[in-house]
Every structure is written in structure tokens, then in C-alpha cells.
Amino acid sequence: MTQHIRAKSDTFVPDVFKPSGQIQFGVFFQGVNSGTIWKAAESGSQTDFESFRRIAQTAERGLFAAFFLGEGLRLREHLGRPHALDVVGRPDAQTMLAALASVTKNIGLVATQNTTYNDPADLAHRLASLDLISGGRAAWNIVTTDNAWTGANFRRGGYLDHADRYKHAEAFVETAKRIWDSLETPDGPARRVLHEGQHYTVDVTPRLPRSAQYRPVLFQAGDSPEGRNFAARQADVIFSAHPKFDDAVEFRKDLVERSVAAGRGANAVQIMPASEFILAPTDAEAAEKKEWVRSLQIGPQQAIAYLEQFWGRELSGYDPDGPLPEIDPVVEKTSETRGSGFHGAKARQLADQWRAEAKDKGLSIRQFVTSKTARIDATFTGSYTAVADQLAEYARVGAVDGFNISPWLIPTGLDDIVNHLVPQLQERGVYPTEYRGSTLREHLGLETPVRTAETAAQAVTA
């Protein structure tokens, strides 16, 4: 009998959706950011291969489905200079994942790659190469960019209008799919792919044989209505920003409806919210550990720098343990130079709101910034048993298919999860006890996306 998902709002997912009763984990290696502790004695490096190897192999020991790398196409700036407290500093994703393919056997390898600043034939070939040499474990996290500041690194400026991001991305993805559909197989040679559109022209005959999983798995992380529709049409997995239970249920309902409307199955797109886990043997110990983690994530320098990103001016003269600055920001609205977390904020209006909020709650600058940057909605804190019970409920109703975990410490941040939480979940029957096969598509339980020759040959307009 098909189960229903019900949130507090008493709304239901359509009857066609069937919860799997299972959850899986992925790991998100972010690079330098406010959520990862980089200055503790236990911290590793955001660029040394050893950090990536240790995290990937620990995740594989815990039967994680995938290892996921983000992408930064330009260094964030702070008051017009590269941000010394939060520099991207990540090696190229596909280079790193190719290296990790040689020291892992099962875990999926997910590369964030931008449709705006790549070309479909070249990217399709590179992803197919990773898929082939890894034995069918590659995936592509599809992202878009439209601003001139990032585009300056590619000598293209802001040539793509914001409204055209997904139109361009969809044509890009469809073209890549046609290339993968045309790869050489034991039954026939590679087929030529022709595409002529608004942004690029492609005339290519693929140079590789097909991988064990047919083509790379497609991930996507857009949360706007436009982004959700794109995922419903194109993605296999969506990274959501909705880990809290009732919110996750509503997101599932919405995505199922969009998937069905797009002509796909209700279970076609899997959901993996971004998450953080702070665990210990008891709830009390976990709460104490959380306080320690938060104190290291946001130190005095980070707290002041965070406000400077919105104020647009030096605030080093202010005490991190004192009240928020009484002076106003020098900018009306923040720009993309400061990173996605700061982009587009109405600075002056925000400053007034924040000063009032901090005064009302009696918070210092450091306490206030910690409250704003902590992953409150995305954090699971508690004993191994309590968190395992909580996640088992997610699995029972099908609120999510898994969680994409951002470790707060590199390279040991997954140890508690793999050593203690995973066994508890396995005891409850909601987590894999072995990999389902050799490919990422098999790990995730995704169907092989075989398309007919007629479908593969269809022209795409972009």
C-alpha cells in the first residue's frame, strides 16, 4: 500500500509517490567557508590531496553514495581585496575527482560545473572521461552564473541575461545528453551530434565508449520556482535547502507535483538537503560540543569581517564582544563580489533591522553573527540514538532520500557519523549495509536513462 506524506499543514503528496523507506548520505567538501573550522589544531588543509583522500575514503567506509565538490570561479573580495578569511582556494573539481577515483572503489564523484562558462561538447567529453575511468561513478552538479564580475575571468562579462540562465542551461544539458546518447557502444559506433542555437553551435562526434552507468548522474541545486522546474525536467537528484522535517515534506510535495507535470515519474528526482551533524554519546555532550563548534566557526575577526561585508567599510575599531556599529553602511545594496551569501542585501535597511534585533536580544557582534551564520535549520544535534531515531522518521515517510553533509572539521568531520550514526541507522533498517552495485546510478537506485535514437537526434534550440 502506498504511503502518504503529511506535514502539519495536512497537505499530501500525490498517491503516485512511493517512499523508499531508506536514506543515503553524500559529503560536501566546501573549501574555506564560515561553516568549516580551518584554524583549530585538528584542522587540515583545504588544498592538500590528503584532506580530500581522507574524507572520501571515510565516506566510502560509511557507504556514502557520493563525494561532492563545490566550485568557485572567482575569489570572493572583502572591501575590494581578496578575502583573506574566506578564500575559495579549491583545486579544479574534475582534476581532484579523477585523482580520488584511483583511491576509491565505490563512492560517486560529483563535480560542480557551470553551464555559463563551459561549452557543451568539451564538458560532456570531460565528464564522460571521469565517468569512464571511475567505472561509472561520475556526476555533474549543474549550476549557472550571469554576473559580469565572475564573467571577467572568462573574458565574457555579463553576456547572459539573468532571465536566460535556465533557458541557456537547459539547452546546454540537452546537448550534453545527446552527446552521451551518441557514445560508442558494443552495438555500434559513435554518432555525430549537430546543434545550432543562440549561444553556441556544436558539430561533434563523441570520442569515447559509453560508461558502465550510461551517462553521468545529474545533480542540481536551484531553489527558485524556475530552478525547481529545471530540476523536475532534467535532474536525477536535487540538493535542497530544506532539511527541517515539515519543510522537507512540503518541498517533496512540491517537487513531486512539478516532476509529474513535466511528464516524469513522481520518484524521478531524489532529494538530498544540505546538512550539518554535531553528535556525541549523549544529548548533553552534543549540546556542549555544539557550543565549542560555534565558538570556533566564528571568531572575533570573522565576526567583524562578516559585518564589514554588509557595511562596506572598515569596522576593526569595534569590539567583537560589544554592540553592533551605530554608524550606517556606506552602500545601499551589496554586490556579487562578496559571495552568494552576501549578494543583493539591502544594506542600510538590514543594518537597522539587525541593530534592533541585537539590542532586543542582548547580543554582541560576535553572538549576533554566530546566530546568523550557524546552520540552525540544517543542523542535527544530539546523541547518536536520538538523531538516528529522527532520521528514521524522515525515511519512513519519504521526506528526503538522503542528506548532503558538510563536515565542520576537515579531515575528521565524518568520523562520528560513520563510526556511530551509520550503524544505528543500519540497525533500524533505513540505511544501506552494502553498496547496491558498482555505479553511482546503482547506489542511488536510479533507472538507466536509455533514450531512443529518435529522441537523441532531436534538435535543441538555445
Coordinates of C-alpha atoms in Angstrom, one line a residue, residues 40-390:
A40 CA 41.9 24.6 15.1
A41 CA 44.8 22.3 15.8
E42 CA 42.8 19.4 14.4
S43 CA 42.2 21.2 11.1
G44 CA 43.7 20.0 7.8
S45 CA 44.2 21.9 4.6
Q46 CA 41.6 22.9 2.0
T47 CA 44.0 22.2 -0.8
D48 CA 46.2 19.2 0.1
F49 CA 45.2 16.0 -1.5
E50 CA 45.4 14.2 1.8
S51 CA 42.4 16.1 3.1
F52 CA 40.3 15.1 0.1
R53 CA 41.5 11.4 0.3
R54 CA 40.8 11.1 4.0
I55 CA 37.3 12.5 3.7
A56 CA 36.4 10.4 0.6
Q57 CA 37.7 7.2 2.0
T58 CA 36.0 7.7 5.3
A59 CA 32.7 8.4 3.5
E60 CA 33.2 5.3 1.4
R61 CA 33.8 3.2 4.6
G62 CA 30.4 4.6 5.7
L63 CA 28.8 3.6 2.4
F64 CA 28.1 7.2 1.4
A65 CA 26.6 7.4 -2.1
A66 CA 28.6 10.4 -3.2
F67 CA 31.5 12.8 -2.6
F68 CA 30.6 16.3 -3.8
L69 CA 32.9 19.2 -4.7
G70 CA 31.7 22.8 -5.0
E71 CA 33.0 25.3 -7.4
G72 CA 34.3 28.9 -7.1
L73 CA 35.1 30.7 -10.3
R74 CA 36.5 33.8 -8.7
L75 CA 37.9 34.7 -5.3
R76 CA 35.5 36.5 -3.0
E77 CA 36.5 40.0 -2.2
H78 CA 36.5 41.9 1.1
L79 CA 36.4 45.7 0.9
G80 CA 37.9 45.5 -2.7
R81 CA 40.6 42.9 -1.9
P82 CA 40.6 39.1 -1.9
H83 CA 39.0 37.9 1.3
A84 CA 41.9 36.5 3.4
L85 CA 39.5 34.9 5.9
D86 CA 37.4 33.1 3.3
V87 CA 39.3 32.4 0.1
V88 CA 37.9 29.8 -2.3
G89 CA 41.3 28.0 -2.7
R90 CA 39.9 24.8 -4.2
P91 CA 41.7 22.7 -6.8
D92 CA 39.8 22.0 -10.1
A93 CA 37.0 19.7 -9.3
Q94 CA 37.4 17.2 -12.2
T95 CA 41.2 17.0 -11.6
M96 CA 40.6 16.2 -7.9
L97 CA 37.9 13.7 -8.6
A98 CA 40.0 11.9 -11.2
A99 CA 42.7 11.6 -8.5
L100 CA 40.2 10.3 -6.0
A101 CA 38.8 7.8 -8.5
S102 CA 42.2 6.0 -8.1
V103 CA 42.0 5.7 -4.3
T104 CA 38.3 4.8 -4.0
K105 CA 36.2 1.9 -5.5
N106 CA 32.5 2.7 -5.0
I107 CA 31.7 6.2 -3.9
G108 CA 30.2 8.6 -6.5
L109 CA 32.2 11.6 -7.6
V110 CA 30.2 14.8 -8.2
A111 CA 31.7 17.8 -9.9
T112 CA 30.0 21.2 -9.8
Q113 CA 30.4 22.7 -13.3
N114 CA 29.0 25.9 -14.7
T115 CA 26.9 25.9 -17.9
T116 CA 27.6 29.6 -18.4
Y117 CA 31.4 29.3 -18.7
N118 CA 31.8 25.9 -20.3
D119 CA 31.0 24.6 -23.8
P120 CA 28.7 21.5 -24.0
A121 CA 30.9 19.3 -26.3
D122 CA 34.0 19.9 -24.2
L123 CA 32.3 19.5 -20.8
A124 CA 30.4 16.4 -22.0
H125 CA 33.7 14.8 -23.0
R126 CA 35.5 15.6 -19.7
L127 CA 32.6 14.3 -17.6
A128 CA 32.3 11.2 -19.8
S129 CA 36.1 10.7 -19.3
L130 CA 35.6 10.9 -15.5
D131 CA 32.7 8.5 -15.7
L132 CA 34.7 6.1 -17.8
I133 CA 37.9 6.0 -15.7
S134 CA 35.9 5.8 -12.5
G135 CA 33.8 2.8 -13.6
G136 CA 30.6 4.7 -13.9
R137 CA 30.7 6.9 -10.7
A138 CA 30.7 10.4 -12.1
A139 CA 28.0 13.1 -11.6
W140 CA 27.6 16.7 -12.7
N141 CA 26.1 19.3 -10.3
I142 CA 24.6 21.8 -12.8
V143 CA 25.0 25.5 -11.9
T144 CA 24.6 28.8 -13.7
T145 CA 26.1 32.3 -13.4
D146 CA 25.2 35.5 -15.1
N147 CA 27.1 38.3 -13.5
A148 CA 29.9 40.3 -15.2
W149 CA 32.2 40.2 -12.2
T150 CA 32.5 36.4 -12.5
G151 CA 32.5 36.6 -16.2
A152 CA 35.5 38.8 -16.2
N153 CA 37.6 35.7 -15.5
F154 CA 36.4 34.3 -18.8
R155 CA 36.6 37.5 -20.9
R156 CA 32.8 37.3 -21.4
G157 CA 31.5 39.8 -18.9
G158 CA 27.8 39.5 -18.1
Y159 CA 26.8 38.4 -21.6
L160 CA 24.0 36.2 -20.3
D161 CA 20.8 37.9 -19.0
H162 CA 19.6 36.7 -15.7
A163 CA 16.3 35.7 -17.2
D164 CA 18.0 33.5 -19.7
R165 CA 20.1 31.4 -17.2
Y166 CA 17.9 28.4 -17.2
K167 CA 17.0 28.6 -20.9
H168 CA 20.7 28.5 -21.7
A169 CA 21.4 25.8 -19.1
E170 CA 18.6 23.6 -20.3
A171 CA 19.8 23.7 -23.9
F172 CA 23.3 23.0 -22.7
V173 CA 22.2 20.0 -20.7
E174 CA 20.1 18.6 -23.5
T175 CA 23.0 19.0 -25.9
A176 CA 25.3 17.1 -23.4
K177 CA 22.7 14.4 -23.1
R178 CA 22.5 14.0 -26.8
I179 CA 26.3 13.6 -26.9
W180 CA 26.2 11.0 -24.2
D181 CA 23.4 9.2 -26.0
S182 CA 25.6 9.1 -29.1
L183 CA 28.7 7.5 -27.4
E184 CA 30.2 4.3 -28.9
T185 CA 28.6 1.1 -27.7
P186 CA 29.3 -2.6 -28.3
D187 CA 26.3 -2.5 -30.7
G188 CA 27.5 0.4 -32.8
P189 CA 29.9 3.3 -33.4
A190 CA 29.6 6.9 -32.0
R191 CA 27.0 9.1 -33.8
R192 CA 27.5 12.6 -35.0
V193 CA 25.7 15.4 -33.0
L194 CA 24.7 18.7 -34.6
H195 CA 23.4 21.7 -32.7
E196 CA 22.9 25.3 -33.8
G197 CA 21.4 27.8 -31.4
Q198 CA 21.5 31.3 -30.0
H199 CA 24.6 30.9 -27.8
Y200 CA 26.7 28.2 -29.5
T201 CA 27.0 25.8 -32.4
V202 CA 28.0 22.2 -32.0
D203 CA 29.2 19.7 -34.6
V204 CA 30.8 16.7 -32.7
T205 CA 31.3 13.0 -32.9
P206 CA 31.9 11.6 -29.4
R207 CA 35.4 10.1 -28.9
L208 CA 34.7 7.7 -26.0
P209 CA 32.8 4.5 -25.4
R210 CA 29.8 4.6 -23.0
S211 CA 30.4 4.1 -19.3
A212 CA 29.0 1.4 -17.1
Q213 CA 26.2 3.7 -15.9
Y214 CA 25.3 5.0 -19.4
R215 CA 26.0 8.7 -18.6
P216 CA 26.9 10.9 -15.6
V217 CA 24.2 11.4 -12.9
L218 CA 22.8 14.9 -13.0
F219 CA 22.5 16.9 -9.7
Q220 CA 21.1 20.4 -9.4
A221 CA 20.7 22.9 -6.5
G222 CA 18.3 25.7 -7.6
D223 CA 15.5 26.5 -5.2
S224 CA 13.6 29.2 -7.0
P225 CA 10.4 28.1 -8.8
E226 CA 12.4 28.3 -12.1
G227 CA 15.2 26.2 -10.5
R228 CA 12.8 23.6 -9.2
N229 CA 11.1 23.3 -12.6
F230 CA 14.5 22.9 -14.2
A231 CA 15.3 20.1 -11.8
A232 CA 12.0 18.4 -12.4
R233 CA 12.7 18.3 -16.1
Q234 CA 16.4 17.5 -16.1
A235 CA 17.9 16.4 -12.8
D236 CA 18.3 13.0 -11.1
V237 CA 19.0 14.5 -7.7
I238 CA 18.3 17.9 -6.2
F239 CA 20.3 19.4 -3.4
S240 CA 17.7 21.2 -1.3
A241 CA 17.9 23.9 1.4
H242 CA 15.0 22.2 3.3
P243 CA 16.3 19.8 5.9
K244 CA 13.7 20.5 8.7
F245 CA 11.1 17.8 8.7
D246 CA 7.9 19.7 7.9
D247 CA 9.7 21.9 5.4
A248 CA 11.2 18.9 3.8
V249 CA 7.8 17.3 3.4
E250 CA 6.4 20.4 1.7
F251 CA 9.4 20.5 -0.6
R252 CA 8.9 16.8 -1.5
K253 CA 5.2 17.5 -2.3
D254 CA 6.1 20.5 -4.5
L255 CA 8.8 18.6 -6.4
V256 CA 6.6 15.6 -7.0
E257 CA 4.0 17.8 -8.5
R258 CA 6.5 19.5 -10.7
S259 CA 8.0 16.2 -11.8
V260 CA 4.6 14.8 -12.7
A261 CA 3.7 17.9 -14.6
A262 CA 7.0 17.6 -16.5
G263 CA 6.0 14.2 -17.7
R264 CA 8.3 12.3 -15.4
G265 CA 7.6 9.9 -12.6
A266 CA 6.8 11.0 -9.1
N267 CA 10.0 9.3 -7.8
A268 CA 12.2 10.5 -10.7
V269 CA 14.1 13.2 -8.8
Q270 CA 15.8 12.4 -5.4
I271 CA 16.1 15.0 -2.7
M272 CA 19.2 15.5 -0.6
P273 CA 19.2 18.6 1.7
A274 CA 22.4 20.2 2.8
S275 CA 23.0 19.4 6.5
E276 CA 25.4 19.5 9.4
F277 CA 25.7 16.9 12.1
I278 CA 27.1 17.5 15.6
L279 CA 26.9 14.2 17.5
A280 CA 28.0 12.7 20.8
P281 CA 27.1 9.8 23.1
T282 CA 24.5 11.8 25.0
D283 CA 22.3 14.8 24.1
A284 CA 24.1 16.9 26.8
E285 CA 27.5 16.2 25.4
A286 CA 26.3 17.0 21.9
A287 CA 24.9 20.4 23.1
E288 CA 28.3 21.2 24.7
K289 CA 30.1 20.1 21.6
K290 CA 27.9 22.4 19.5
E291 CA 28.9 25.4 21.7
W292 CA 32.5 24.5 21.0
V293 CA 32.0 24.2 17.3
R294 CA 30.2 27.5 17.0
S295 CA 32.9 29.3 19.0
L296 CA 35.5 28.1 16.5
Q297 CA 33.4 28.7 13.4
I298 CA 33.0 32.4 14.2
G299 CA 36.0 34.1 15.9
P300 CA 36.4 37.8 16.6
Q301 CA 38.0 38.5 13.2
Q302 CA 35.3 36.6 11.3
A303 CA 32.5 38.4 13.3
I304 CA 33.8 41.8 12.4
A305 CA 34.6 40.9 8.7
Y306 CA 31.0 39.5 8.4
L307 CA 29.5 42.9 9.2
E308 CA 32.0 44.7 7.0
Q309 CA 30.7 42.7 4.0
F310 CA 27.3 44.5 4.6
W311 CA 28.5 47.8 5.9
G312 CA 31.1 48.2 3.1
R313 CA 33.6 49.9 5.4
E314 CA 36.3 49.1 8.0
L315 CA 34.9 48.2 11.4
S316 CA 38.1 46.9 13.0
G317 CA 37.8 49.6 15.7
Y318 CA 34.6 47.9 17.1
D319 CA 34.7 45.4 19.9
P320 CA 33.5 41.9 18.7
D321 CA 32.0 41.5 22.2
G322 CA 30.3 44.9 22.1
P323 CA 27.1 46.1 20.4
L324 CA 26.6 46.4 16.6
P325 CA 28.0 49.5 15.0
E326 CA 25.9 52.6 15.3
I327 CA 27.2 54.0 12.0
D328 CA 25.3 53.2 8.8
P329 CA 26.6 51.2 5.9
V330 CA 28.2 53.1 3.0
V331 CA 26.4 51.0 0.4
E332 CA 22.7 50.7 -0.3
K333 CA 23.0 47.2 -1.8
T334 CA 25.7 44.7 -1.7
S335 CA 27.3 43.2 -4.9
E336 CA 28.2 39.7 -6.1
T337 CA 31.9 40.4 -5.3
R338 CA 31.2 39.5 -1.7
G339 CA 29.9 36.0 -2.4
S340 CA 26.4 34.5 -2.8
G341 CA 25.7 34.7 1.0
F342 CA 26.0 38.5 0.9
H343 CA 24.9 39.3 -2.6
G344 CA 21.9 41.6 -3.1
A345 CA 21.3 42.6 0.5
K346 CA 19.7 46.0 1.2
A347 CA 22.5 47.1 3.5
R348 CA 21.0 50.1 5.2
Q349 CA 17.7 48.5 5.8
L350 CA 19.3 45.4 7.1
A351 CA 21.6 47.3 9.5
D352 CA 18.6 49.0 11.1
Q353 CA 16.8 45.6 11.5
W354 CA 19.9 43.9 12.9
R355 CA 20.7 46.7 15.4
A356 CA 17.2 46.5 16.7
E357 CA 17.2 42.7 16.9
A358 CA 20.6 42.5 18.6
K359 CA 19.6 45.1 21.2
D360 CA 16.3 43.3 21.8
K361 CA 18.1 40.0 22.4
G362 CA 21.1 41.5 24.2
L363 CA 23.6 40.1 21.7
S364 CA 27.1 41.3 21.0
I365 CA 28.5 41.5 17.5
R366 CA 30.1 38.0 17.8
Q367 CA 27.0 36.4 19.3
F368 CA 24.8 38.1 16.7
V369 CA 27.0 37.0 13.7
T370 CA 27.1 33.4 15.1
S371 CA 23.3 33.4 15.3
K372 CA 23.1 34.5 11.6
T373 CA 25.8 32.2 10.2
A374 CA 25.1 29.0 12.2
R375 CA 23.2 26.4 10.2
I376 CA 20.3 26.4 12.6
D377 CA 17.8 24.8 10.2
A378 CA 20.3 22.5 8.7
T379 CA 22.0 21.1 11.9
F380 CA 21.2 17.8 13.5
T381 CA 22.5 17.9 17.1
G382 CA 22.1 15.1 19.6
S383 CA 23.1 11.7 20.7
Y384 CA 23.7 9.0 18.1
T385 CA 20.5 7.3 19.2
A386 CA 18.3 10.4 19.1
V387 CA 19.5 11.5 15.7
A388 CA 19.1 8.0 14.3
D389 CA 15.5 7.9 15.5
Q390 CA 14.9 11.3 13.9

